[in-house]
XYZ file of C-alpha atoms in Angstrom:
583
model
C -49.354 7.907 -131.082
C -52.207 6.868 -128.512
C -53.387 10.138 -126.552
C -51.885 10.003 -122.749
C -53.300 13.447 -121.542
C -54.948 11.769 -118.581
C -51.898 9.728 -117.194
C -51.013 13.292 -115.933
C -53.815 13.487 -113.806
C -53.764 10.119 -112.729
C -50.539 10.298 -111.903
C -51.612 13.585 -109.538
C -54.058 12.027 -108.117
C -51.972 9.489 -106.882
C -49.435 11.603 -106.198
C -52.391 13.502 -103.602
C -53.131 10.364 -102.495
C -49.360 9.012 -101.351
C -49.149 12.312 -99.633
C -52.605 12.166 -98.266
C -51.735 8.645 -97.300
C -48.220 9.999 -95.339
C -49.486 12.585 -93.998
C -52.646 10.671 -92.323
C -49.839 7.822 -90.855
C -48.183 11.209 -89.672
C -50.746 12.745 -88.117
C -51.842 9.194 -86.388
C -48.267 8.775 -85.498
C -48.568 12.523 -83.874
C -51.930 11.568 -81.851
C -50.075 8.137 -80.485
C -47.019 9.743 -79.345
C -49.509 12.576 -77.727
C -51.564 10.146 -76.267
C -48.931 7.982 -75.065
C -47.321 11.031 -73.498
C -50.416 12.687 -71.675
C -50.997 8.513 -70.108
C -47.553 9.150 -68.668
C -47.986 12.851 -68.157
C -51.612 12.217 -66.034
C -49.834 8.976 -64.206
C -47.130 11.414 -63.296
C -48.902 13.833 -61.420
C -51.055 10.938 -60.019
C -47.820 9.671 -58.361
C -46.482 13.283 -57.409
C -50.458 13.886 -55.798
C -50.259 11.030 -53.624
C -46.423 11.356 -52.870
C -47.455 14.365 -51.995
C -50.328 13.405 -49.358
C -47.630 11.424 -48.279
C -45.489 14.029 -47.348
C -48.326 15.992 -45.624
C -49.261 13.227 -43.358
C -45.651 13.225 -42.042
C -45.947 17.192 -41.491
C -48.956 16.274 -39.225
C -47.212 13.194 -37.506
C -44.490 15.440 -37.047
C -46.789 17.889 -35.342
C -48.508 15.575 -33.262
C -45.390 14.623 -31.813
C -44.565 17.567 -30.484
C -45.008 15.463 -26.851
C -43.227 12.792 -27.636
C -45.982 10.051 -28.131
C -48.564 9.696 -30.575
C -51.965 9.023 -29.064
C -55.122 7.130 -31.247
C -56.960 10.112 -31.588
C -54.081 12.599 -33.127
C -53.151 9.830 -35.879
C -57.089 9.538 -36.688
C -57.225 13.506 -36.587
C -54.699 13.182 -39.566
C -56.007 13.814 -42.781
C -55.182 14.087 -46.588
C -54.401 17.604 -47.847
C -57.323 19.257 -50.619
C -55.637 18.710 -54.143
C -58.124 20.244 -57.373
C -58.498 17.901 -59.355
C -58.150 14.437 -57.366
C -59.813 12.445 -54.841
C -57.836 10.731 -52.348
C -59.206 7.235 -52.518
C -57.031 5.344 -49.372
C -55.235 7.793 -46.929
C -54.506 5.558 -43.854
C -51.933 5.883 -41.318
C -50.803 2.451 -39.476
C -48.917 1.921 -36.750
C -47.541 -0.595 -34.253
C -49.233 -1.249 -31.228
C -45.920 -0.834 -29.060
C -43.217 1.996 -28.952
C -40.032 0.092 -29.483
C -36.610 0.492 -28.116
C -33.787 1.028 -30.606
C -30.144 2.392 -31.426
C -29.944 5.074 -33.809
C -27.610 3.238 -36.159
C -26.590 6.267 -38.151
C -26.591 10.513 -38.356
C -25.546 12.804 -35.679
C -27.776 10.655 -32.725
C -25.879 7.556 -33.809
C -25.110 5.546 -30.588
C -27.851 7.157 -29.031
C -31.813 5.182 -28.309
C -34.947 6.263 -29.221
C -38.226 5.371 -27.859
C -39.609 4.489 -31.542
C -43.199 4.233 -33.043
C -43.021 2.345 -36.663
C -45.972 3.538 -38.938
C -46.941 2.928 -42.788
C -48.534 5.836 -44.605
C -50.460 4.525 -48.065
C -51.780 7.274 -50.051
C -53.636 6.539 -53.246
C -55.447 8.853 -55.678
C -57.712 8.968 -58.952
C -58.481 12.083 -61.169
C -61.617 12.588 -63.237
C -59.900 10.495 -66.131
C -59.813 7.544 -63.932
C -55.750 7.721 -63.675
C -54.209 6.337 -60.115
C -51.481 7.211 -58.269
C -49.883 5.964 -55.022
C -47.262 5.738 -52.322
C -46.825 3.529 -49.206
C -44.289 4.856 -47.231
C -42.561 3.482 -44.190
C -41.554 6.266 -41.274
C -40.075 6.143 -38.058
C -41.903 8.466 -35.029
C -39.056 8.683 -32.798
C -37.798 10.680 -29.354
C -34.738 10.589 -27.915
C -34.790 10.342 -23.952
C -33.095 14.160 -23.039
C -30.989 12.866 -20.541
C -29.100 10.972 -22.733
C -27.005 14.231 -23.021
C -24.245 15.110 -20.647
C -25.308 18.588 -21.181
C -27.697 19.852 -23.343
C -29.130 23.557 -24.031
C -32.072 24.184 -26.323
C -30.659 27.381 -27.495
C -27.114 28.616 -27.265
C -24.523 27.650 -24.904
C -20.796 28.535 -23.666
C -18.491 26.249 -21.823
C -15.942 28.726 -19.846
C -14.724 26.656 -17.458
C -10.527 26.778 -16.800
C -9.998 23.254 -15.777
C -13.288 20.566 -16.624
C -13.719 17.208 -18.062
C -17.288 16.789 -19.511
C -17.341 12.984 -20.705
C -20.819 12.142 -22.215
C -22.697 14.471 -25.360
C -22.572 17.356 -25.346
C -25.041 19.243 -27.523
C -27.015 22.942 -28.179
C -29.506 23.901 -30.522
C -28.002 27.314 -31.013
C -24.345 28.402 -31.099
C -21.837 27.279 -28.872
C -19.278 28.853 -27.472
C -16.141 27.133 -25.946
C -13.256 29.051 -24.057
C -10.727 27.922 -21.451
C -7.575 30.274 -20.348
C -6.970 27.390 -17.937
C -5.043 24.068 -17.945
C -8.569 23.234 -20.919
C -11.899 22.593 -21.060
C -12.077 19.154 -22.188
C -14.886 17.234 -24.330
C -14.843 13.474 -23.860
C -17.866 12.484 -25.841
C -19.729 13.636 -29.202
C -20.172 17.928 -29.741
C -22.827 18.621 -31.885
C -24.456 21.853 -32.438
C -26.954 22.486 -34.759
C -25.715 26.769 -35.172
C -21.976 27.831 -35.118
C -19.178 26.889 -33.195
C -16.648 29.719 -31.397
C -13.580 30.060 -29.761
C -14.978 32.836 -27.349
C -16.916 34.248 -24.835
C -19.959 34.972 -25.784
C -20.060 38.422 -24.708
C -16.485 39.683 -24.989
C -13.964 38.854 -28.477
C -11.122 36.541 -26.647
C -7.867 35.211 -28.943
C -9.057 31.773 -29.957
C -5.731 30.853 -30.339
C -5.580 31.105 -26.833
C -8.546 28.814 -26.201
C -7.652 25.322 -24.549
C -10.193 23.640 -25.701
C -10.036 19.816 -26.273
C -12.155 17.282 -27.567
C -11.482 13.221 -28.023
C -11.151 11.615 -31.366
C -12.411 8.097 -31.865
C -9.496 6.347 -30.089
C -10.198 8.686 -27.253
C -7.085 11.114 -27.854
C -7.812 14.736 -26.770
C -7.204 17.048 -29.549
C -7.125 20.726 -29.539
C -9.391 22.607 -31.185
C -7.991 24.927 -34.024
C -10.304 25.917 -35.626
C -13.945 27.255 -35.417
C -17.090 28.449 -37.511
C -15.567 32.060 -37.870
C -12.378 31.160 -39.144
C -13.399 27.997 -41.185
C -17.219 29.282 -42.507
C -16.921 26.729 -45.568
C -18.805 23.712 -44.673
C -16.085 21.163 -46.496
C -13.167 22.240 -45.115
C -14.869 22.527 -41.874
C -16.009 18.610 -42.105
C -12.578 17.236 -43.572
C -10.982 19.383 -40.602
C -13.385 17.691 -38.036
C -12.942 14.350 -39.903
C -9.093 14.741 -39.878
C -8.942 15.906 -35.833
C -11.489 14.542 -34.089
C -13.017 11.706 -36.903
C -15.956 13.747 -37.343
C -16.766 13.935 -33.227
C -17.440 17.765 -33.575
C -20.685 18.353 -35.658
C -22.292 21.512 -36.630
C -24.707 22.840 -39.154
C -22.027 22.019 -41.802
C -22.956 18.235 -40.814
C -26.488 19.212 -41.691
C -26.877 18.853 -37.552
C -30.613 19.770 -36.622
C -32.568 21.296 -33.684
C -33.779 18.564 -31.310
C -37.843 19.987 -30.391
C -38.712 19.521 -26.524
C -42.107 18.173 -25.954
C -43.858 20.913 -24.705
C -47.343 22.241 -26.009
C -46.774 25.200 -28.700
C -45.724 28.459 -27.639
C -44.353 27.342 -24.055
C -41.024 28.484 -23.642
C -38.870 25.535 -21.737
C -38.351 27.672 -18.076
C -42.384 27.719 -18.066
C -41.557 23.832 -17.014
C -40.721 24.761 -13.937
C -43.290 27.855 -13.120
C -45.755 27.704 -10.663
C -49.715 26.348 -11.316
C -51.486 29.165 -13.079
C -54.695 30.160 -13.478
C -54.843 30.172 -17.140
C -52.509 26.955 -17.403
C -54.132 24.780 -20.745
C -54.392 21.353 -20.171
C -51.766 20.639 -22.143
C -49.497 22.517 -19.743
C -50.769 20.946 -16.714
C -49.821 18.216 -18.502
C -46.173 19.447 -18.528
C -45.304 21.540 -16.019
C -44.105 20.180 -12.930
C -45.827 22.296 -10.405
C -49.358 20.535 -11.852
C -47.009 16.839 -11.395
C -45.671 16.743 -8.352
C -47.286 14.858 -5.963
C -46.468 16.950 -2.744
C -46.649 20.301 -3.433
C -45.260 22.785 -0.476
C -45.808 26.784 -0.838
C -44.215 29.282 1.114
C -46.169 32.361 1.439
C -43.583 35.433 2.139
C -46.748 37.847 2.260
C -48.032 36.010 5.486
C -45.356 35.832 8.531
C -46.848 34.312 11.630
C -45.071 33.018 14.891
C -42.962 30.015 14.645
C -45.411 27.975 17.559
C -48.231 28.548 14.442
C -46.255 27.508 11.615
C -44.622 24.858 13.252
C -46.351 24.031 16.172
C -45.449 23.841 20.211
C -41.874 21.575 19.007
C -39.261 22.783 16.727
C -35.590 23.212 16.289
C -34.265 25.799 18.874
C -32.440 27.642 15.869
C -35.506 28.503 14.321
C -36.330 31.964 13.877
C -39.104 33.762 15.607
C -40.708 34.926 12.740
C -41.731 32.929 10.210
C -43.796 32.619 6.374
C -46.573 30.282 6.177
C -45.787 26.972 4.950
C -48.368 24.822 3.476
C -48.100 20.879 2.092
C -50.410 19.319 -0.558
C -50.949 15.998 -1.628
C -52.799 16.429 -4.800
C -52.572 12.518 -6.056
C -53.384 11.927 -2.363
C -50.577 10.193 0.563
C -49.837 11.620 4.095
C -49.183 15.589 5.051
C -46.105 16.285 8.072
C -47.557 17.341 10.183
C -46.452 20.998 11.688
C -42.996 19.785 13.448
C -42.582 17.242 10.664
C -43.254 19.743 8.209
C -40.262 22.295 9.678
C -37.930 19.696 9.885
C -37.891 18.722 6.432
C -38.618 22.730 4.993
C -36.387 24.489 7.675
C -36.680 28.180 6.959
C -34.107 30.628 7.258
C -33.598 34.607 7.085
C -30.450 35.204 5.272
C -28.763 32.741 5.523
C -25.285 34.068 3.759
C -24.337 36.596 1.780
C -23.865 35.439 -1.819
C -20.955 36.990 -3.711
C -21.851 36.385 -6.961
C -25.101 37.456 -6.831
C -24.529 40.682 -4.307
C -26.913 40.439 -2.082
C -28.009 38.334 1.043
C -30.005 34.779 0.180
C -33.148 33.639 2.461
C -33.214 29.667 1.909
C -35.428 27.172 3.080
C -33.223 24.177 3.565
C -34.769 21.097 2.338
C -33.468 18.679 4.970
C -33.619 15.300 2.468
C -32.594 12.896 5.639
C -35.253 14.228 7.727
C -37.471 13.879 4.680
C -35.892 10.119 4.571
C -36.735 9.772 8.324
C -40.559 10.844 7.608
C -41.088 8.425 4.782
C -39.488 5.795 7.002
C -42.260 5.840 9.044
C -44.952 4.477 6.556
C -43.519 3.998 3.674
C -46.814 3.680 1.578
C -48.515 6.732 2.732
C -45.400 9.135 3.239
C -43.764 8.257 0.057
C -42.819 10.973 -2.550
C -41.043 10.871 -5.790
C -41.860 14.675 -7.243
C -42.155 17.226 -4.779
C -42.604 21.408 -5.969
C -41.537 24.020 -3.932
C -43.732 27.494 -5.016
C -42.176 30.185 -2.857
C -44.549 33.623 -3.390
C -44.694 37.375 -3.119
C -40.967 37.606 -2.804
C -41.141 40.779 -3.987
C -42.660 41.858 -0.864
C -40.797 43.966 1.238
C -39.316 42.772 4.275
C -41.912 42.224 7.255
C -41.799 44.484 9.721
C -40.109 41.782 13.010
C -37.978 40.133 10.279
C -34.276 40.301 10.955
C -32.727 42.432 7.676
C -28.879 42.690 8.357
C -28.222 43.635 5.050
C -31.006 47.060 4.945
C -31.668 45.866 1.335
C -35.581 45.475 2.399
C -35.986 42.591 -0.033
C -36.342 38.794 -0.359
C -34.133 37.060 -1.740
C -35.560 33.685 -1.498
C -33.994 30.197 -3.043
C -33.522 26.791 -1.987
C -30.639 24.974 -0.262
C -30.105 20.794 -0.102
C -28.416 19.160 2.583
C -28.371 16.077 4.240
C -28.692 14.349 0.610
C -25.915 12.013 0.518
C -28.440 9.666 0.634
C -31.805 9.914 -0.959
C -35.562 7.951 0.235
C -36.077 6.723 -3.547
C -36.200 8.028 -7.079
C -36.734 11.690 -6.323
C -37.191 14.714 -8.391
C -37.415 17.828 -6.475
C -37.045 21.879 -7.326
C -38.703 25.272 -8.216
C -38.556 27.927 -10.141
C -35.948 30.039 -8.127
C -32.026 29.132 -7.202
C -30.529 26.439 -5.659
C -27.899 25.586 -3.625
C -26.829 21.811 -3.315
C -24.711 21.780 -0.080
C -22.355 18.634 0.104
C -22.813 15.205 -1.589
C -25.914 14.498 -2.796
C -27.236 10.650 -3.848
C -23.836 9.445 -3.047
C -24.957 6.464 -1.168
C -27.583 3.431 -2.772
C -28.308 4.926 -5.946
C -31.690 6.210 -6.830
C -32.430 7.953 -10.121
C -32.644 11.611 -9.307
C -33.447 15.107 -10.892
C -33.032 18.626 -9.492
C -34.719 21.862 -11.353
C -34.522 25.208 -10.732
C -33.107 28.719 -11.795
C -29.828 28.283 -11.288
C -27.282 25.415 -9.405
C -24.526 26.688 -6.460
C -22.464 24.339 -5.568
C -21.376 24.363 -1.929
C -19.188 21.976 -0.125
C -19.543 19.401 2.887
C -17.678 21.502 4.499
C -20.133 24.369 4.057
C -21.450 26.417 7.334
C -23.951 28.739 6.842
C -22.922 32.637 7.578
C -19.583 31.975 6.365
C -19.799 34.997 4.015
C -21.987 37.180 5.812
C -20.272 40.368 3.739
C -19.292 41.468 0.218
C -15.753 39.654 -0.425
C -12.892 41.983 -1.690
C -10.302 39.317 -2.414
C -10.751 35.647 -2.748
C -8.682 34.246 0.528
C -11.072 35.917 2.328
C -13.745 33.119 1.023
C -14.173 30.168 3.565
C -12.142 27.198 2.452
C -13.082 23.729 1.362
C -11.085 20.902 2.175
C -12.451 17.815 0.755
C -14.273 16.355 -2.826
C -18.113 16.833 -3.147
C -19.946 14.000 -5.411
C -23.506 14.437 -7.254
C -25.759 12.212 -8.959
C -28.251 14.065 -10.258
C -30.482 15.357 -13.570
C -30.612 18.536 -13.175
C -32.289 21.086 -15.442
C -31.484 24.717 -14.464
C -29.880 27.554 -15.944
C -26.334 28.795 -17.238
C -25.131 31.945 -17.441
C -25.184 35.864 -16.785
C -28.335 35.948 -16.329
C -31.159 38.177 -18.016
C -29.164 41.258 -16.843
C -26.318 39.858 -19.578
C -26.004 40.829 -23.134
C -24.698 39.201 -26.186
C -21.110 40.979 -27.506
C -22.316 41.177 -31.095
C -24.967 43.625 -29.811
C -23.471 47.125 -30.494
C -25.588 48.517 -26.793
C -23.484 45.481 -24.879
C -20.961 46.613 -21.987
C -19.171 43.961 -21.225
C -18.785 42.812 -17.541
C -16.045 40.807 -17.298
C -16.387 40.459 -13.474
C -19.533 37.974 -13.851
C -18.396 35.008 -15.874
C -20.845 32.799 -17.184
C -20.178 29.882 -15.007
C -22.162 26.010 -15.596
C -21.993 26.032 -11.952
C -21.387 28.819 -9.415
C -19.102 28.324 -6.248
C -18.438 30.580 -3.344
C -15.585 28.748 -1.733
C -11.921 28.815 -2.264
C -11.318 25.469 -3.169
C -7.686 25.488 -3.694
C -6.749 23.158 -0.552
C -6.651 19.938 -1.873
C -2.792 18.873 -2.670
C -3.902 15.598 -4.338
C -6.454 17.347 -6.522
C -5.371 18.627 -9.999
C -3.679 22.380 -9.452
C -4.552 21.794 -6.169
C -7.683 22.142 -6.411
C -10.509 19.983 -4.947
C -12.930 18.094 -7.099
C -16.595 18.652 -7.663
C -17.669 15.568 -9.276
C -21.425 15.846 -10.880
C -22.436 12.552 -12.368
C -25.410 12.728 -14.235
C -26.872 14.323 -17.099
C -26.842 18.663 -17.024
C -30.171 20.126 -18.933
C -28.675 23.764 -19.406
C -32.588 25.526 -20.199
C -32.426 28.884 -19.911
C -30.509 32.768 -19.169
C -31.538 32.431 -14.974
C -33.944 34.481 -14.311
C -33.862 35.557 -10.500
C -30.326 34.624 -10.273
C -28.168 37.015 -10.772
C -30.763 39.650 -10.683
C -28.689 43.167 -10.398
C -25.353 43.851 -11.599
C -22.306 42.887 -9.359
C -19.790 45.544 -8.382
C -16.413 44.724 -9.917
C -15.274 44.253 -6.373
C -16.681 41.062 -5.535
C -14.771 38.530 -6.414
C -15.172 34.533 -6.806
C -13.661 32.385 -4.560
C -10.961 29.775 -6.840
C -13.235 27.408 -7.950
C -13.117 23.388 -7.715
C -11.953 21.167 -10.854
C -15.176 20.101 -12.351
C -15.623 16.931 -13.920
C -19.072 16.515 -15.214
C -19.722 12.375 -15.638
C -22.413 11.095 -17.914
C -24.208 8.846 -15.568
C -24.675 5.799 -18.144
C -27.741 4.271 -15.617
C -30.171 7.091 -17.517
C -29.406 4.411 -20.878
C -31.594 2.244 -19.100
């Protein structure tokens, strides 16, 4: 036999070899696989950096919109966020040179236009290794006109009324609270909220069973609402309820309905739009407020009473009282001033005027006389015209002047402004302040001019309206004076709703209720319950127009009202979208 000793270690060393072999394809099978994985792993977060410039470009766009428009200089203020690591190679934001007009095709706001900017965000980057990521992305900029809404309130609402018709949108950015004990409080259009919806008062628990409250499915059926946030808090069964009633034409949060931002600079609250010119107004709020806008500006000065003869010079209205505040017109964008007699015609000031129920106390109004305003224009209709006049009434926390006439021994002011002669309006016209108003008889009734009223809070008299009427407290409501006739607005108006800042919310455990002071859209003093054709027989107040419900009021409604004063019966509202603000 031949000696084989060494095939053993040949055979090992083979044997190390094979292994060595395997395990070196392993191990380069291991470093592929890694490498492979950390090319994907490094594109990855490539893609997720840039998506994610992306996404901070439309934070900024976003906040540069905050106005409504996007000027040259806010999209070239825009830039990429600081990521470790990566550089962002392209970050460009494109737009096109003209804001389009669209329909919203889809989402809560479908139906609705929007004044539209189209832009394309590309974001690329590159980290150290050389990897790239990017993203082009295609966004819309849009805003949506406001009075597109047949009422809307930026923060929570309530709808009380017994007997209204509200045909348009009707949307809040806070909860909303819908209650009628009447023949119902009906909701022609789209109800969105983006908070809660209730069956109640907002300050005192009601039955909601007992709330006739109606809104129109798609074939334009009115269906009663049975059901609300509280007793439906799942979002599902709240949208297949909606879906099933209504087909989805009540929206709240459980629709993943949002808040729509107002285009005012940050930290204004919305009833700063119609405040006074400040001092320390930013230019971004004389940009917005309407006091800075207006292109005849008219202050009343309650802390300087002169003679009539040198407020209103050697002719004026026989009626006039003897003692009157300083009135002063500007022209800040430049046209004609009345002169004295012109000036008290149109701004014809009187010491209380008419005791207001509601509010308890006795109201000083300057009337703004639109005809004779109409008549003044007439006469050159280039210089004289106006289309945004502000009315800044001050110290009316002054006490009475000694020679003023105080029937009432309260020793205050209790200033606000009163419209009449406005059936028909000079031209587009936008007119207010920041305290009440009273809109006595029709108002833009005749050719049709777009129109917008602002102030603290809207009264709604009738033609038939006399001043001193209710020149006491009321203890029952026949003792209000009557209205016999219809009264017919076309108007934006943005004003108040409400109690009031003197109100309180029920879910606050420190609330007393006060039952006596509902929170009416629009107050009335009359007894309106003598017109047999009307529905209860009841007259009609008509508003066509668009209803901006801003704020609590905050000089209406200033005190608490004894629980003997009483409204008068109120007209059947019927609040029209006018469909002329689509245009």
């Amino acid at each position: 036999m031949r000696e084989e000793s060494g095939i053993a270690l040949m055979a090992g060393i083979l044997l190390v070899v094979a292994i060595g072999v395997i395990a070196a394809a392993a191990i380069a099978g291991v470093l592929s696989v890694t490498r492979a994985s950390n090319a994907t792993y490094l594109t990855s977060r490539a893609f997720y950096a840039a998506e994610g410039g992306a996404e901070s470009a439309l934070s900024q766009i976003e906040a540069a919109l905050a106005d409504g428009v996007l000027e040259d200089d806010e999209l070239a203020a825009i830039g990429p966020p600081v990521m470790k690591g990566y550089t962002f190679v392209d970050f460009i934001i494109e737009r096109e040179d003209s804001i389009v007009i669209e329909t919203i095709l889809d989402g809560p706001w479908a139906g609705m236009y929007s004044l539209t900017q189209n832009l394309t965000i590309t974001s690329r980057v590159t980290d150290a290794a050389g990897t790239h990521g990017a993203v082009r992305l295609g966004a819309k900029a849009q805003a949506i006109p406001i009075y597109q809404f047949a009422e809307f309130s930026p923060e929570g609402t309530q709808s009380l009324a017994g007997d209204a018709d509200t045909r348009g949108r009707f949307h809040s950015n806070g909860d909303m609270f819908l209650y009628s004990t009447g023949a119902g409080n009906r909701f022609h259009g789209m109800v969105t909220t983006a908070g809660r919806i209730h069956r109640d008062r907002m300050r005192t628990h009601v039955d909601p069973n007992a709330a006739n409250v109606y809104i129109a499915n798609a074939a334009g059926t009115m269906v009663k609402l049975r059901f609300d946030s509280d007793d439906t808090p799942d979002p599902e069964m709240f949208k297949t309820l909606s879906e099933t009633d209504f087909d989805s034409r009540l929206q709240t949060a459980a629709f993943g309905v949002d808040s729509l931002k107002l285009p005012l600079p940050d930290g204004m609250p919305f009833r700063e739009l119609v405040r006074p010119r400040e001092g320390s107004d930013t230019d971004a709020e004389k940009e917005t407020k309407l006091a800075w806008r207006a292109d005849m500006h008219v202050t009343i000065d309650l802390g300087t009473i002169q003679d009539r003869a040198a407020v209103c010079g050697g002719s004026f209205p026989a009626s006039i009282a003897t003692e009157l505040p300083t009135i002063t017109v500007e022209r800040p964008y430049g046209g004609a001033i009345p002169n004295a007699s012109e000036k008290c015609d149109i701004f014809f000031w009187k010491w209380e005027a008419f005791y207001d129920t509601g509010d308890g106390h006795f109201i000083d109004v300057v009337d703004v006389n639109v005809g004779a305003l109409r008549s003044w224009i007439s006469l050159d209709t280039v210089s004289n015209a106006t289309e945004l006049i502000y009315i800044e009434i001050k110290n009316s926390a002054t006490l009475t002047s000694a020679g003023v006439t105080d029937p009432s021994g309260d020793g205050y002011y209790w200033p606000a402004l009163k419209f009449v002669n406005a059936a028909q309006l000079p031209g587009p016209l936008t007119i207010g302040s920041e305290y009440p108003f009273y809109v006595q008889g029709d108002y833009n009734i005749g050719t049709w001019h777009p129109a917008a009223i602002f102030g603290d809070r809207l009264t709604l008299l009738s033609n038939q309206w006399v001043d001193g009427s209710i020149m006491a407290p009321i203890t029952k409501r026949s003792d209000a004076p009557e209205a016999t006739g219809q009264v017919t607005l076309y108007a934006a108006l943005i004003t108040g709703e409400g109690e009031g800042h003197v109100g309180c919310f029920h879910e606050d455990p420190g609330c007393v209720p006060d039952t006596d002071d509902p929170a009416w859209i629009v107050k009335r003093l009359e007894d309106w319950k003598n017109c047999p054709t009307g529905p209860g027989g009841r007259c009609v107040c008509e508003f066509n127009g668009s209803f901006i419900s801003a704020w609590a009021p905050m000089i209406a409604d200033d005190h608490d009202v004894p629980p003997s004063y009483k409204y008068a019966d109120v007209c059947a509202l019927q609040r029209n979208f006018d469909t002329r603000f689509l245009d």
